[in-house]
């Protein structure tokens, strides 16, 4: 089992003022949560390092990490690979949370019958050349005219706008979040090594104690 993300966070010693009579030399050691790891750009921008993955049902990041890496403590890597910072808004909602969200946002009538927007149906010529792809946002009375070479005439399509209800729109947004990328297991050690380097403090500061510890009253937490 790999170490959890917080193992990599360095520490800092800060003057403890929680009790009266404490001296300036009395320090508390805490984790530096201002330090944030990230994937190297050459890894993050290269899809060959990743595999497409679909989040199933009510799976959480730790559930996905357990399935992919056999290690739930690598949930932070699942989030990092997708640049997810706020799990509440960027991870797919559970069925219970989704139901609570949509019923709170819409009343029953506007949820299921209210039109959020219109999207195009696919329009193509007789020889299968696509004029308008399916799924593009269009106006309620959108139409299109084009010349069909196979027919040798101009054609006008008038029924291309399909209504999308509020529920369908919200459901699609939530389901789109299920399409994520996971880092291939063969590259895990590279990320672990990079993270240790990123989290290490650099020499040169008067507050520097070691690569994993700084000390002082007004600490520069990002050194």
Short mmCIF file of C-alpha atoms in Angstrom, two decimals:
data_model
loop_
_atom_site.label_atom_id
_atom_site.label_comp_id
_atom_site.label_asym_id
_atom_site.label_seq_id
_atom_site.Cartn_x
_atom_site.Cartn_y
_atom_site.Cartn_z
CA UNK A 1 0.00 0.00 0.00
CA UNK A 2 1.34 3.42 -0.95
CA UNK A 3 1.52 6.27 1.52
CA UNK A 4 -1.40 8.73 1.56
CA UNK A 5 -0.97 12.23 0.17
CA UNK A 6 -0.60 13.88 3.58
CA UNK A 7 2.54 11.85 4.24
CA UNK A 8 4.26 13.98 1.61
CA UNK A 9 3.26 17.31 3.17
CA UNK A 10 6.18 19.03 4.93
CA UNK A 11 5.83 20.54 8.38
CA UNK A 12 6.48 23.86 10.04
CA UNK A 13 7.06 24.90 13.64
CA UNK A 14 5.02 27.88 14.71
CA UNK A 15 5.15 29.79 18.00
CA UNK A 16 2.43 28.33 20.21
CA UNK A 17 0.22 31.09 21.64
CA UNK A 18 -2.68 28.89 22.70
CA UNK A 19 -1.89 29.22 26.40
CA UNK A 20 -0.80 32.16 28.51
CA UNK A 21 2.77 32.16 29.66
CA UNK A 22 4.13 30.26 26.68
CA UNK A 23 7.60 31.35 25.67
CA UNK A 24 8.67 32.28 22.15
CA UNK A 25 10.70 29.10 22.07
CA UNK A 26 7.62 26.95 22.54
CA UNK A 27 6.62 25.71 19.09
CA UNK A 28 3.84 23.57 17.72
CA UNK A 29 4.61 21.31 14.75
CA UNK A 30 1.83 21.19 12.16
CA UNK A 31 1.45 20.04 8.57
CA UNK A 32 1.81 22.71 5.88
CA UNK A 33 -1.49 22.46 4.01
CA UNK A 34 -0.51 25.45 1.87
CA UNK A 35 1.86 23.21 -0.06
CA UNK A 36 0.03 21.61 -2.98
CA UNK A 37 1.33 18.88 -5.21
CA UNK A 38 0.59 18.59 -8.90
CA UNK A 39 1.51 16.43 -11.85
CA UNK A 40 4.41 17.54 -14.00
CA UNK A 41 3.23 19.36 -17.14
CA UNK A 42 4.92 16.89 -19.47
CA UNK A 43 2.92 14.12 -17.78
CA UNK A 44 -0.33 16.04 -17.36
CA UNK A 45 -0.41 17.08 -21.03
CA UNK A 46 0.47 13.65 -22.42
CA UNK A 47 -2.52 11.30 -22.74
CA UNK A 48 -0.25 8.28 -23.18
CA UNK A 49 0.33 8.37 -19.40
CA UNK A 50 -3.39 7.96 -18.72
CA UNK A 51 -6.32 5.62 -19.27
CA UNK A 52 -9.91 6.73 -19.76
CA UNK A 53 -12.17 5.70 -16.90
CA UNK A 54 -15.92 5.99 -16.21
CA UNK A 55 -16.98 6.52 -12.60
CA UNK A 56 -19.71 4.01 -11.79
CA UNK A 57 -22.76 4.61 -9.60
CA UNK A 58 -21.92 6.29 -6.31
CA UNK A 59 -18.18 5.56 -6.46
CA UNK A 60 -15.97 8.04 -4.61
CA UNK A 61 -12.35 8.93 -5.46
CA UNK A 62 -11.09 6.39 -2.89
CA UNK A 63 -13.35 3.72 -4.41
CA UNK A 64 -11.90 4.42 -7.86
CA UNK A 65 -8.35 4.34 -6.46
CA UNK A 66 -9.09 0.98 -4.84
CA UNK A 67 -10.38 -0.44 -8.14
CA UNK A 68 -7.57 0.97 -10.28
CA UNK A 69 -4.56 0.75 -7.93
CA UNK A 70 -5.85 -1.62 -5.25
CA UNK A 71 -5.15 1.22 -2.83
CA UNK A 72 -7.86 3.64 -1.62
CA UNK A 73 -5.25 6.03 -0.16
CA UNK A 74 -4.37 7.06 -3.72
CA UNK A 75 -7.65 8.95 -4.02
CA UNK A 76 -5.59 12.16 -4.17
CA UNK A 77 -3.92 10.90 -7.36
CA UNK A 78 -7.30 10.28 -9.00
CA UNK A 79 -8.26 13.88 -8.22
CA UNK A 80 -4.90 15.30 -9.22
CA UNK A 81 -4.96 13.52 -12.59
CA UNK A 82 -8.20 15.34 -13.38
CA UNK A 83 -7.26 18.68 -11.81
CA UNK A 84 -10.16 18.34 -9.37
CA UNK A 85 -9.88 20.68 -6.40
CA UNK A 86 -13.47 20.83 -5.13
CA UNK A 87 -14.89 17.30 -4.88
CA UNK A 88 -18.34 18.66 -4.00
CA UNK A 89 -18.77 20.47 -7.32
CA UNK A 90 -16.38 18.65 -9.68
CA UNK A 91 -17.00 14.99 -8.83
CA UNK A 92 -20.23 13.24 -9.98
CA UNK A 93 -22.97 13.46 -7.37
CA UNK A 94 -24.41 10.34 -5.79
CA UNK A 95 -27.99 9.47 -6.80
CA UNK A 96 -29.28 10.72 -3.45
CA UNK A 97 -27.36 14.00 -3.68
CA UNK A 98 -28.34 14.48 -7.32
CA UNK A 99 -32.02 13.99 -6.48
CA UNK A 100 -31.77 16.46 -3.59
CA UNK A 101 -29.94 18.96 -5.80
CA UNK A 102 -32.41 18.98 -8.72
CA UNK A 103 -35.54 18.95 -6.54
CA UNK A 104 -34.16 21.89 -4.60
CA UNK A 105 -33.24 23.81 -7.78
CA UNK A 106 -36.48 23.16 -9.70
CA UNK A 107 -40.09 22.49 -8.80
CA UNK A 108 -41.54 19.22 -10.06
CA UNK A 109 -43.19 20.74 -13.14
CA UNK A 110 -40.21 22.71 -14.41
CA UNK A 111 -37.82 19.87 -13.61
CA UNK A 112 -39.33 17.29 -15.93
CA UNK A 113 -41.26 19.36 -18.46
CA UNK A 114 -39.50 22.72 -18.41
CA UNK A 115 -37.27 23.28 -21.44
CA UNK A 116 -33.72 24.25 -20.54
CA UNK A 117 -32.53 24.66 -24.14
CA UNK A 118 -32.75 23.13 -27.60
CA UNK A 119 -30.17 20.94 -29.34
CA UNK A 120 -29.86 20.00 -32.99
CA UNK A 121 -30.64 16.66 -34.49
CA UNK A 122 -28.12 15.49 -37.05
CA UNK A 123 -28.67 16.91 -40.51
CA UNK A 124 -26.81 15.31 -43.41
CA UNK A 125 -27.00 15.08 -47.17
CA UNK A 126 -28.10 12.06 -49.16
CA UNK A 127 -24.44 11.00 -49.50
CA UNK A 128 -24.00 11.27 -45.69
CA UNK A 129 -22.09 14.54 -45.58
CA UNK A 130 -22.91 16.12 -42.22
CA UNK A 131 -24.38 19.62 -42.41
CA UNK A 132 -25.15 20.03 -38.70
CA UNK A 133 -23.95 17.50 -36.09
CA UNK A 134 -26.26 16.31 -33.35
CA UNK A 135 -26.12 17.94 -29.93
CA UNK A 136 -25.32 21.55 -30.85
CA UNK A 137 -27.29 24.26 -29.08
CA UNK A 138 -29.77 25.90 -31.44
CA UNK A 139 -32.77 28.18 -31.28
CA UNK A 140 -36.29 26.83 -30.91
CA UNK A 141 -37.13 27.52 -34.57
CA UNK A 142 -33.70 26.78 -36.00
CA UNK A 143 -33.61 25.72 -39.67
CA UNK A 144 -30.89 25.18 -42.23
CA UNK A 145 -30.69 25.28 -46.02
CA UNK A 146 -28.09 23.42 -48.04
CA UNK A 147 -27.46 22.08 -51.52
CA UNK A 148 -27.68 18.29 -51.83
CA UNK A 149 -25.43 17.19 -54.69
CA UNK A 150 -26.95 13.73 -54.90
CA UNK A 151 -30.43 15.22 -55.29
CA UNK A 152 -29.21 18.10 -57.42
CA UNK A 153 -31.28 20.62 -55.51
CA UNK A 154 -31.44 22.89 -52.47
CA UNK A 155 -32.94 21.38 -49.33
CA UNK A 156 -34.33 23.17 -46.31
CA UNK A 157 -34.52 21.33 -42.99
CA UNK A 158 -36.88 23.02 -40.55
CA UNK A 159 -37.37 20.48 -37.74
CA UNK A 160 -33.84 20.31 -36.41
CA UNK A 161 -34.38 21.66 -32.86
CA UNK A 162 -34.99 19.07 -30.14
CA UNK A 163 -36.05 20.18 -26.63
CA UNK A 164 -33.84 19.33 -23.65
CA UNK A 165 -35.60 19.38 -20.30
CA UNK A 166 -34.07 20.73 -17.12
CA UNK A 167 -33.76 17.21 -15.74
CA UNK A 168 -32.02 15.88 -18.86
CA UNK A 169 -29.64 18.85 -18.84
CA UNK A 170 -28.68 18.40 -15.18
CA UNK A 171 -28.36 14.63 -15.58
CA UNK A 172 -25.99 15.09 -18.54
CA UNK A 173 -23.83 17.55 -16.60
CA UNK A 174 -23.53 15.06 -13.75
CA UNK A 175 -22.82 12.14 -16.08
CA UNK A 176 -20.18 14.12 -17.98
CA UNK A 177 -18.21 14.29 -14.72
CA UNK A 178 -18.05 10.50 -14.76
CA UNK A 179 -15.62 10.60 -17.70
CA UNK A 180 -12.21 10.93 -16.08
CA UNK A 181 -8.61 9.87 -16.65
CA UNK A 182 -6.51 7.73 -14.35
CA UNK A 183 -2.73 7.59 -14.37
CA UNK A 184 -1.35 4.25 -15.51
CA UNK A 185 0.11 2.21 -12.66
CA UNK A 186 3.49 1.95 -14.37
CA UNK A 187 4.07 5.68 -13.79
CA UNK A 188 3.21 5.81 -10.09
CA UNK A 189 6.81 5.88 -8.85
CA UNK A 190 7.60 8.84 -11.12
CA UNK A 191 4.76 10.82 -9.53
CA UNK A 192 5.77 9.81 -6.00
CA UNK A 193 9.37 10.96 -6.62
CA UNK A 194 8.19 14.23 -8.16
CA UNK A 195 5.88 14.90 -5.23
CA UNK A 196 8.66 14.47 -2.70
CA UNK A 197 10.76 16.99 -4.63
CA UNK A 198 7.90 19.49 -4.93
CA UNK A 199 7.10 19.32 -1.22
CA UNK A 200 10.69 19.74 -0.05
CA UNK A 201 11.75 23.10 1.39
CA UNK A 202 14.77 24.71 -0.27
CA UNK A 203 17.89 25.83 1.57
CA UNK A 204 18.65 29.53 1.84
CA UNK A 205 15.94 30.79 4.19
CA UNK A 206 16.76 31.67 7.80
CA UNK A 207 13.68 29.64 8.71
CA UNK A 208 15.01 26.51 7.02
CA UNK A 209 15.60 23.52 9.32
CA UNK A 210 15.42 20.65 6.86
CA UNK A 211 13.74 19.66 3.61
CA UNK A 212 10.64 18.76 5.61
CA UNK A 213 10.65 21.46 8.29
CA UNK A 214 10.85 25.26 8.63
CA UNK A 215 10.58 27.24 11.83
CA UNK A 216 9.60 30.76 12.75
CA UNK A 217 6.97 33.28 13.74
CA UNK A 218 6.06 34.63 10.29
CA UNK A 219 6.79 31.69 8.05
CA UNK A 220 6.94 31.74 4.28
CA UNK A 221 4.92 28.59 3.78
CA UNK A 222 5.73 28.13 0.10
CA UNK A 223 9.55 28.05 0.42
#
